[in-house]
Tab-separated table of C-alpha atoms in Angstrom:
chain	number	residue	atom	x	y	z
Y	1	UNK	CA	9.672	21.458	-54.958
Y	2	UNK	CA	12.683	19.279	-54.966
Y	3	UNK	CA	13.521	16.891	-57.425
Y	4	UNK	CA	16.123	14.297	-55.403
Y	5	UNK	CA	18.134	11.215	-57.009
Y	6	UNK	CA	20.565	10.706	-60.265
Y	7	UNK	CA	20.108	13.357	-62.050
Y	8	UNK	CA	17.207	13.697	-64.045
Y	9	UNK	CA	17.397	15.048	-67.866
Y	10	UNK	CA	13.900	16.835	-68.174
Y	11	UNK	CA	14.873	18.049	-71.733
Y	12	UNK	CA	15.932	14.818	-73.176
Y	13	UNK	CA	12.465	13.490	-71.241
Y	14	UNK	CA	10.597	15.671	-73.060
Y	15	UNK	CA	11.980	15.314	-76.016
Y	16	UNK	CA	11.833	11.500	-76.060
Y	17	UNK	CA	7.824	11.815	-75.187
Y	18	UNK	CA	7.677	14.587	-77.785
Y	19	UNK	CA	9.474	12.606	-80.382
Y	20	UNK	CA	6.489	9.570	-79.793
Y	21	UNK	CA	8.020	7.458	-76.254
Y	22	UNK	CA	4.806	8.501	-74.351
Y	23	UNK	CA	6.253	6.010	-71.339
Y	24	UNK	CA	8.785	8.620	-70.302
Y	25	UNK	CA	5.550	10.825	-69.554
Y	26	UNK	CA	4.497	9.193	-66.707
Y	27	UNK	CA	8.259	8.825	-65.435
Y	28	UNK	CA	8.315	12.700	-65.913
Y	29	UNK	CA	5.933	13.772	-63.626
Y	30	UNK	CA	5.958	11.430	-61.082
Y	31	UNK	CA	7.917	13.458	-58.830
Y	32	UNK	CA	5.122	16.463	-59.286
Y	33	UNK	CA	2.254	14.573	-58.289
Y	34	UNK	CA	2.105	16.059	-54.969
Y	35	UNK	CA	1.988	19.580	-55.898
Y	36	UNK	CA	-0.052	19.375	-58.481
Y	37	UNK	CA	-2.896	17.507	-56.290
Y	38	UNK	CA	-2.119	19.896	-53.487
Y	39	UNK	CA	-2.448	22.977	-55.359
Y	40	UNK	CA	-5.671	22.183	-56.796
Y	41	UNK	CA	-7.058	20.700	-53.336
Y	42	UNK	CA	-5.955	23.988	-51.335
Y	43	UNK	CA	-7.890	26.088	-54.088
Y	44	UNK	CA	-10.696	23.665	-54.442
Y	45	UNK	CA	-11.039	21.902	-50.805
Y	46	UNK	CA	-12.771	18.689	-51.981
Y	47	UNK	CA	-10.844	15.914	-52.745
Y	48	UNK	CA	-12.579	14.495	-55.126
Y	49	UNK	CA	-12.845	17.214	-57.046
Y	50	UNK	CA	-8.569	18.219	-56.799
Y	51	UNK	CA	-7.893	14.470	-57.889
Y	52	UNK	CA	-9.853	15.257	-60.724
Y	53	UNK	CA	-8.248	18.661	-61.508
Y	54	UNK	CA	-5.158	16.992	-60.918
Y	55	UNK	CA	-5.927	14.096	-63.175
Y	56	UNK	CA	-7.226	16.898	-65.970
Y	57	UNK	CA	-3.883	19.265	-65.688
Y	58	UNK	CA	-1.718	16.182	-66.155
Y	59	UNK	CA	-3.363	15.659	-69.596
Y	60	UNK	CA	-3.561	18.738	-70.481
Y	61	UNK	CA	0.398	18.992	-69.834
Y	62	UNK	CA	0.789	15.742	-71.906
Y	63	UNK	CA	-1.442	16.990	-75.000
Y	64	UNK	CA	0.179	20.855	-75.057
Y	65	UNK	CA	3.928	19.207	-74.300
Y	66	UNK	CA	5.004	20.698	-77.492
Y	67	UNK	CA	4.031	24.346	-76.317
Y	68	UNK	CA	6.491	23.695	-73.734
Y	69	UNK	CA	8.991	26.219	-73.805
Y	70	UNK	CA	12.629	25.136	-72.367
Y	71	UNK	CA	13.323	28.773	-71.174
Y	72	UNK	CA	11.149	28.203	-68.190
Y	73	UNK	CA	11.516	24.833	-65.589
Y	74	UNK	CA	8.936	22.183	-66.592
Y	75	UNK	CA	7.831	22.107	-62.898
Y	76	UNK	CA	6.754	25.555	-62.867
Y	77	UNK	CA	4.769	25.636	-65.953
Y	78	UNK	CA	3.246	22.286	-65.077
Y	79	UNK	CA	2.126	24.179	-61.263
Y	80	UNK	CA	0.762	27.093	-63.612
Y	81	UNK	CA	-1.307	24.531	-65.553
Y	82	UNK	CA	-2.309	23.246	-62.603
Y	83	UNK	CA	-3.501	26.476	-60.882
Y	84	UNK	CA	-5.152	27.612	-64.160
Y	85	UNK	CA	-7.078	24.289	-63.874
Y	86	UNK	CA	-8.524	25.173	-60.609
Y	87	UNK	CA	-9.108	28.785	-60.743
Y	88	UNK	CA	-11.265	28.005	-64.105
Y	89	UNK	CA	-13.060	24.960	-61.719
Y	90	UNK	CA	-13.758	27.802	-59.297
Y	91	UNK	CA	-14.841	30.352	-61.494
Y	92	UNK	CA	-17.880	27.739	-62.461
Y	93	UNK	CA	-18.676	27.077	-58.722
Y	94	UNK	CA	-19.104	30.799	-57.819
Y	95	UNK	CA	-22.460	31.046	-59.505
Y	96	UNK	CA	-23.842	28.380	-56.883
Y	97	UNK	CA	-21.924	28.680	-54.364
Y	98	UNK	CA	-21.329	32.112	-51.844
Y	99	UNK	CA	-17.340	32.237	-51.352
Y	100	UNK	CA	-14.872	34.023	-49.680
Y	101	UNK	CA	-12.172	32.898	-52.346
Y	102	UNK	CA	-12.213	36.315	-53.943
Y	103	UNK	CA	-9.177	38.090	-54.583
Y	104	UNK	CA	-7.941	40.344	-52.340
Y	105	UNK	CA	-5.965	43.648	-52.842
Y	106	UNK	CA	-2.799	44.478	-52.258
Y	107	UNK	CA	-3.912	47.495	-49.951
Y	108	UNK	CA	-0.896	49.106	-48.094
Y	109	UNK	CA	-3.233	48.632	-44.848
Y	110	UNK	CA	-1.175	46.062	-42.037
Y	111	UNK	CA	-2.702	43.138	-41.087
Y	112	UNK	CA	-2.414	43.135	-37.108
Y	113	UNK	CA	-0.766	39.770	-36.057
Y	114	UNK	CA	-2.318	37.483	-33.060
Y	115	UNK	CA	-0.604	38.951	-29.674
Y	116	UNK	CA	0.688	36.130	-28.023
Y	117	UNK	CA	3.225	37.120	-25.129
Y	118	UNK	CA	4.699	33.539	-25.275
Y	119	UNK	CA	5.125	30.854	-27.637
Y	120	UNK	CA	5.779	27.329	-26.882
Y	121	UNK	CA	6.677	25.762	-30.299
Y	122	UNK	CA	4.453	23.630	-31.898
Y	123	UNK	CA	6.029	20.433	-32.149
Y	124	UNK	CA	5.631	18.118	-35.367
Y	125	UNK	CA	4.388	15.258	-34.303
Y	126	UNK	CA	1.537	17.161	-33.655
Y	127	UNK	CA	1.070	16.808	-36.965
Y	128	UNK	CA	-0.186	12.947	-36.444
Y	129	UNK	CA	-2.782	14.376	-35.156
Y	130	UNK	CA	-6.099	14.781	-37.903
Y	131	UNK	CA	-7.599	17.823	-35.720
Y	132	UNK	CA	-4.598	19.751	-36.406
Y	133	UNK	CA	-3.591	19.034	-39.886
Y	134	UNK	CA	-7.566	20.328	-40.611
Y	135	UNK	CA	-6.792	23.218	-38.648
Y	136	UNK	CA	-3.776	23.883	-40.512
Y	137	UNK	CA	-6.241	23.124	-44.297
Y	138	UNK	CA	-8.365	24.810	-43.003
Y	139	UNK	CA	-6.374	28.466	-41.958
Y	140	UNK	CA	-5.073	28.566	-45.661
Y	141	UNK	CA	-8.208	27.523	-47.335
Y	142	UNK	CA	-9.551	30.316	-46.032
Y	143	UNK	CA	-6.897	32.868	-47.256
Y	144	UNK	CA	-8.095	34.958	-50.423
Y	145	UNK	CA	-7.623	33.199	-53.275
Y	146	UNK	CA	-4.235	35.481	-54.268
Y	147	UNK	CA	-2.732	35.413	-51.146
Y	148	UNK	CA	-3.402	31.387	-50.677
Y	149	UNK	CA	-2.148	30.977	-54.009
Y	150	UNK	CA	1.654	32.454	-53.788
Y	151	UNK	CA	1.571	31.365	-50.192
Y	152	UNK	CA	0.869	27.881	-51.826
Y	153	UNK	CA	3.845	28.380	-54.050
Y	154	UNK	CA	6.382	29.756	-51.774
Y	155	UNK	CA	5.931	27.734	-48.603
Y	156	UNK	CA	4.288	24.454	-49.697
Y	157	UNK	CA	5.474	23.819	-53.332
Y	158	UNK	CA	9.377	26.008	-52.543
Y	159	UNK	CA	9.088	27.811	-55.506
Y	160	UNK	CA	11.652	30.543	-55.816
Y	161	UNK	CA	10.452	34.344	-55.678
Y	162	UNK	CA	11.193	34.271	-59.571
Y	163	UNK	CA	9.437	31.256	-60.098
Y	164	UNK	CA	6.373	32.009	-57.818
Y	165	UNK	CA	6.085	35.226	-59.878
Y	166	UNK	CA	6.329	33.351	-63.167
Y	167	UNK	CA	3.622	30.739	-62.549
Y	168	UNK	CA	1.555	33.407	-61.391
Y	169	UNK	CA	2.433	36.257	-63.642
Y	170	UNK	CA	3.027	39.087	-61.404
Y	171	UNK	CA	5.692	40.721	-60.427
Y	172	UNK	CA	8.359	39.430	-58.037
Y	173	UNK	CA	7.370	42.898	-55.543
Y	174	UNK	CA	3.953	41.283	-55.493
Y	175	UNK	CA	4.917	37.913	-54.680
Y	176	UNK	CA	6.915	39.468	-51.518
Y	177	UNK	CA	3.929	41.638	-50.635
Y	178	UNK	CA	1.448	39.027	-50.848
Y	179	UNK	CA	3.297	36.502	-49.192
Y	180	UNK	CA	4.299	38.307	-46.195
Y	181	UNK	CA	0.263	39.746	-45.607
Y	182	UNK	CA	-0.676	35.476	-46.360
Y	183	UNK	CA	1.867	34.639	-43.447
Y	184	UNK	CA	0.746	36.959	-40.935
Y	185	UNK	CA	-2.874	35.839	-41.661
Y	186	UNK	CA	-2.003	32.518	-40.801
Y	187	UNK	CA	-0.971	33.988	-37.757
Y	188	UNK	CA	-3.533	35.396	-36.766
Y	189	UNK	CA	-5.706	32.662	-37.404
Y	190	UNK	CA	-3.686	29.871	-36.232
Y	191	UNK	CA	-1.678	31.136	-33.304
Y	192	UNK	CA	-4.234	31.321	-30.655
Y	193	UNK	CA	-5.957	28.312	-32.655
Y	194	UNK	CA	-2.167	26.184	-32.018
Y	195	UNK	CA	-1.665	27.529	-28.985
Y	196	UNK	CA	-4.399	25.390	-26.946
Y	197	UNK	CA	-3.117	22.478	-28.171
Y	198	UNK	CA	-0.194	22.699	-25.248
Y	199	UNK	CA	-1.652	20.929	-22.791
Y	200	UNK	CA	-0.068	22.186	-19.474
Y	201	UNK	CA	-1.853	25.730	-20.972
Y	202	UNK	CA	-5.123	24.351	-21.980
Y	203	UNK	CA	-6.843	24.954	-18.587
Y	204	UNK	CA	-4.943	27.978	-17.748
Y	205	UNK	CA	-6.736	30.906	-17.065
Y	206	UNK	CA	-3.492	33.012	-16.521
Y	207	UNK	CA	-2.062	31.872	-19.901
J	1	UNK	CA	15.820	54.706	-34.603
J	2	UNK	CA	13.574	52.879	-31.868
J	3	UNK	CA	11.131	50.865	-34.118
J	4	UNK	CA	7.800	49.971	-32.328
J	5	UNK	CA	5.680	46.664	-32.827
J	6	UNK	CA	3.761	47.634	-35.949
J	7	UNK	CA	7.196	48.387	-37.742
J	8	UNK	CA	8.372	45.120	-36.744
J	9	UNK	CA	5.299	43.139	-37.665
J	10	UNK	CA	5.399	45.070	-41.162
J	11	UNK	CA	9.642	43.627	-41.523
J	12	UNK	CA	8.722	39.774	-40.500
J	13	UNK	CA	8.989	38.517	-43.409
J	14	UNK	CA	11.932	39.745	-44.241
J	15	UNK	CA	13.273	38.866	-41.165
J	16	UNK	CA	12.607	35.133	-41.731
J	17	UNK	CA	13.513	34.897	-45.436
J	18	UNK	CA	16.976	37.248	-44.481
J	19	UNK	CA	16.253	39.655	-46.960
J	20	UNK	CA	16.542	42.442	-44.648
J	21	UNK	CA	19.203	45.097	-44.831
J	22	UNK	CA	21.833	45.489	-42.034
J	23	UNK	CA	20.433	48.513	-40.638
J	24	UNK	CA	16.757	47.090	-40.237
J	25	UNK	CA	18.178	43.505	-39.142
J	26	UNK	CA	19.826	45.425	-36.308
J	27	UNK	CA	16.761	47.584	-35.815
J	28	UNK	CA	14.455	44.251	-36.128
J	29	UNK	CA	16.969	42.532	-33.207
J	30	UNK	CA	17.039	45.454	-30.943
J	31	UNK	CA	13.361	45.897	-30.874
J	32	UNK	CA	13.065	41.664	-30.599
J	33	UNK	CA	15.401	41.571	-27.714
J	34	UNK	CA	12.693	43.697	-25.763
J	35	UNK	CA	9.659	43.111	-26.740
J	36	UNK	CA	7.878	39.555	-25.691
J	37	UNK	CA	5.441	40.403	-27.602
J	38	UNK	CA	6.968	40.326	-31.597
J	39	UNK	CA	9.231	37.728	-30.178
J	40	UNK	CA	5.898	35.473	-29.837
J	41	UNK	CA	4.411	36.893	-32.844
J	42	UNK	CA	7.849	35.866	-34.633
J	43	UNK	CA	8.396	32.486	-33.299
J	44	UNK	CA	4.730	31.741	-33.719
J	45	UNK	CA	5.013	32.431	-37.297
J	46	UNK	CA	7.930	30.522	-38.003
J	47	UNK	CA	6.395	27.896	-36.468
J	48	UNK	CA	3.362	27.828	-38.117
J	49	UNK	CA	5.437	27.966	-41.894
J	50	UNK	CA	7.748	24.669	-40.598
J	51	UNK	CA	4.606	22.845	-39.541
J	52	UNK	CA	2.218	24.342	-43.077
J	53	UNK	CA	5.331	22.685	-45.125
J	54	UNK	CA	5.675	19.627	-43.828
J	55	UNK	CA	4.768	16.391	-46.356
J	56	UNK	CA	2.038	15.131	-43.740
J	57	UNK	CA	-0.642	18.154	-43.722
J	58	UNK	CA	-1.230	17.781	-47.073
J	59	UNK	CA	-1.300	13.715	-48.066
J	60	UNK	CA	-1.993	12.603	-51.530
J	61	UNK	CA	-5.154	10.036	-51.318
J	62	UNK	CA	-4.456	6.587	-52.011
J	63	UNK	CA	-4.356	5.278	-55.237
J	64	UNK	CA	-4.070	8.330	-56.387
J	65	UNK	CA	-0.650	7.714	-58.570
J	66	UNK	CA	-2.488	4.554	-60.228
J	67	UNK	CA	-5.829	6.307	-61.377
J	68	UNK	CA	-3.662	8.873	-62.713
J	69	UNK	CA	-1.568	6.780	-64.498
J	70	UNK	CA	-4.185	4.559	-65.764
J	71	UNK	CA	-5.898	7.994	-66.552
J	72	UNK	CA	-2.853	9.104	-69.058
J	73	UNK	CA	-2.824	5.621	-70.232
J	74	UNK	CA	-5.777	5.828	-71.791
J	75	UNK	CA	-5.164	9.211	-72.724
J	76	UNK	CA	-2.065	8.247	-74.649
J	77	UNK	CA	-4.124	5.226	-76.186
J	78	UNK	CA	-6.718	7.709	-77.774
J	79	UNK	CA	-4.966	10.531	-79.115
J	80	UNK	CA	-2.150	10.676	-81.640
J	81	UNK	CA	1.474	11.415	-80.833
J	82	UNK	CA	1.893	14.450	-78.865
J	83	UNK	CA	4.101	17.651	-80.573
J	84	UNK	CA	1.674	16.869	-83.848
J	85	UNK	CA	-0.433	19.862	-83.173
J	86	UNK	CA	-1.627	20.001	-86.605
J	87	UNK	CA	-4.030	16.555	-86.125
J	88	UNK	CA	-4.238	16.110	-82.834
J	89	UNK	CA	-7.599	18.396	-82.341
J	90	UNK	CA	-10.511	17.287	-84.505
């Protein structure tokens, strides 16, 4: 998660909302709006009901500000509030619903990767493209819900291996574990998946 | 030492975040320069984390900063000054 422009005081920020300027709230957050909304729509998949996680973790950040504790980056424990906010959403669905968002564990046993014996990268302007960004939502949707989470964190948000480990609470040798099996799921799943979309191979019965 | 494929699959991540050692980057490069095979698997997941990352897969819907905003708005209208922990639960 980057942060760009003059430099931005998130202590004084906090303070000033803290000491009763609620305006600097909404100047605070702004550049976390993204990761907050993706975080809860990667756990949740509907976007009606991420916005609304999204909305709901923003206010709870506002009304527990003063819990904030400086010794830890505002971002992070905002992402934490966030992913709290959507694993408790979840936990409620999982009565109705049948889900493969359960956790998975940390088993020592290798996840084979997709063989390919060529790659022709991906370019991405594929990306314009609807049918592949849904592939892509789709591929980590479908990770277990501890492996999509830290792969969340580490690849889409850039959190650090420290921070990652911090939002999450585990330890930073789980974070490297988890992330590494997450990645070579995607693999798996996506590889052969990405791999028809280069059209001088889609007919190719050699390929 | 002559790694094979599942040794190299198990060091990928490594590999791409250079957290590996000397000795198993050299062992990781060896192996790579021979085998087609984890070179694919390698490239393919590279390219799969630059295109996961980038801004446009996952899009914010729109008008989604102004019903937030308005959201805290009324939030801040309807609660007392946040840090007063004491009153602001009732």
């Amino acid at each position: 998660m980057k942060v760009d422009g003059e430099e931005r005081d998130e202590t004084k920020m906090i303070a000033a909302v803290l000491a009763g300027d609620r305006q600097q709230f909404h100047t605070l957050i702004r550049p976390y709006e993204r990761s907050v909304y993706v975080m809860a729509l990667s756990m949740l998949r509907q976007e009606a009901d991420a916005e609304d996680a999204a909305q709901e973790a923003f206010l709870k950040a506002f009304r527990n500000l003063g819990k904030f504790r400086a010794d830890s980056k505002f971002s992070t424990w905002l992402i934490s509030i966030a992913l709290n906010e959507a694993r408790s959403r979840l936990r409620q669905r999982k009565n109705a619903k049948l889900d493969s968002l359960d956790d998975t564990s940390d088993d020592g046993s290798p996840i084979a990767p997709a063989m390919l014996r060529d790659w022709r990268e991906i370019p991405s302007e594929a990306l314009e493209r609807q049918e592949v960004r849904l592939m892509l939502h789709e591929a980590v949707a479908e990770l277990p819900a501890n492996y999509r989470e830290i792969f969340l964190l580490r690849e889409v948000e850039e959190l650090s291996v420290n921070e990652s480990a911090e939002a999450l609470g585990i330890s930073t040798a789980s974070v490297k574990v988890r992330l590494h099996r997450a990645r070579l799921m995607l693999q798996k799943k996506l590889a052969p998946q990405l791999k028809q979309l280069n059209p001088k191979r889609r007919w190719s019965p050699w390929s | 030492m002559v790694l094979d494929c599942k040794h190299v699959w198990a060091h990928i991540s490594g590999f791409l975040d250079g957290t590996l050692d000397a000795e198993e980057l050299k062992h990781v490069q060896n192996h790579l320069e021979h085998c087609e095979i984890c070179s694919a698997i390698l490239d393919s997941t590279r390219n799969i984390l630059v295109l996961t990352a980038d801004e446009r897969v996952f899009e914010l819907p729109l008008g989604f900063s102004e019903r937030l905003h308005a959201r805290l708005e009324e939030e801040m209208r309807s609660i007392p000054p946040a840090g007063s922990d004491k009153d602001s639960h009732h």
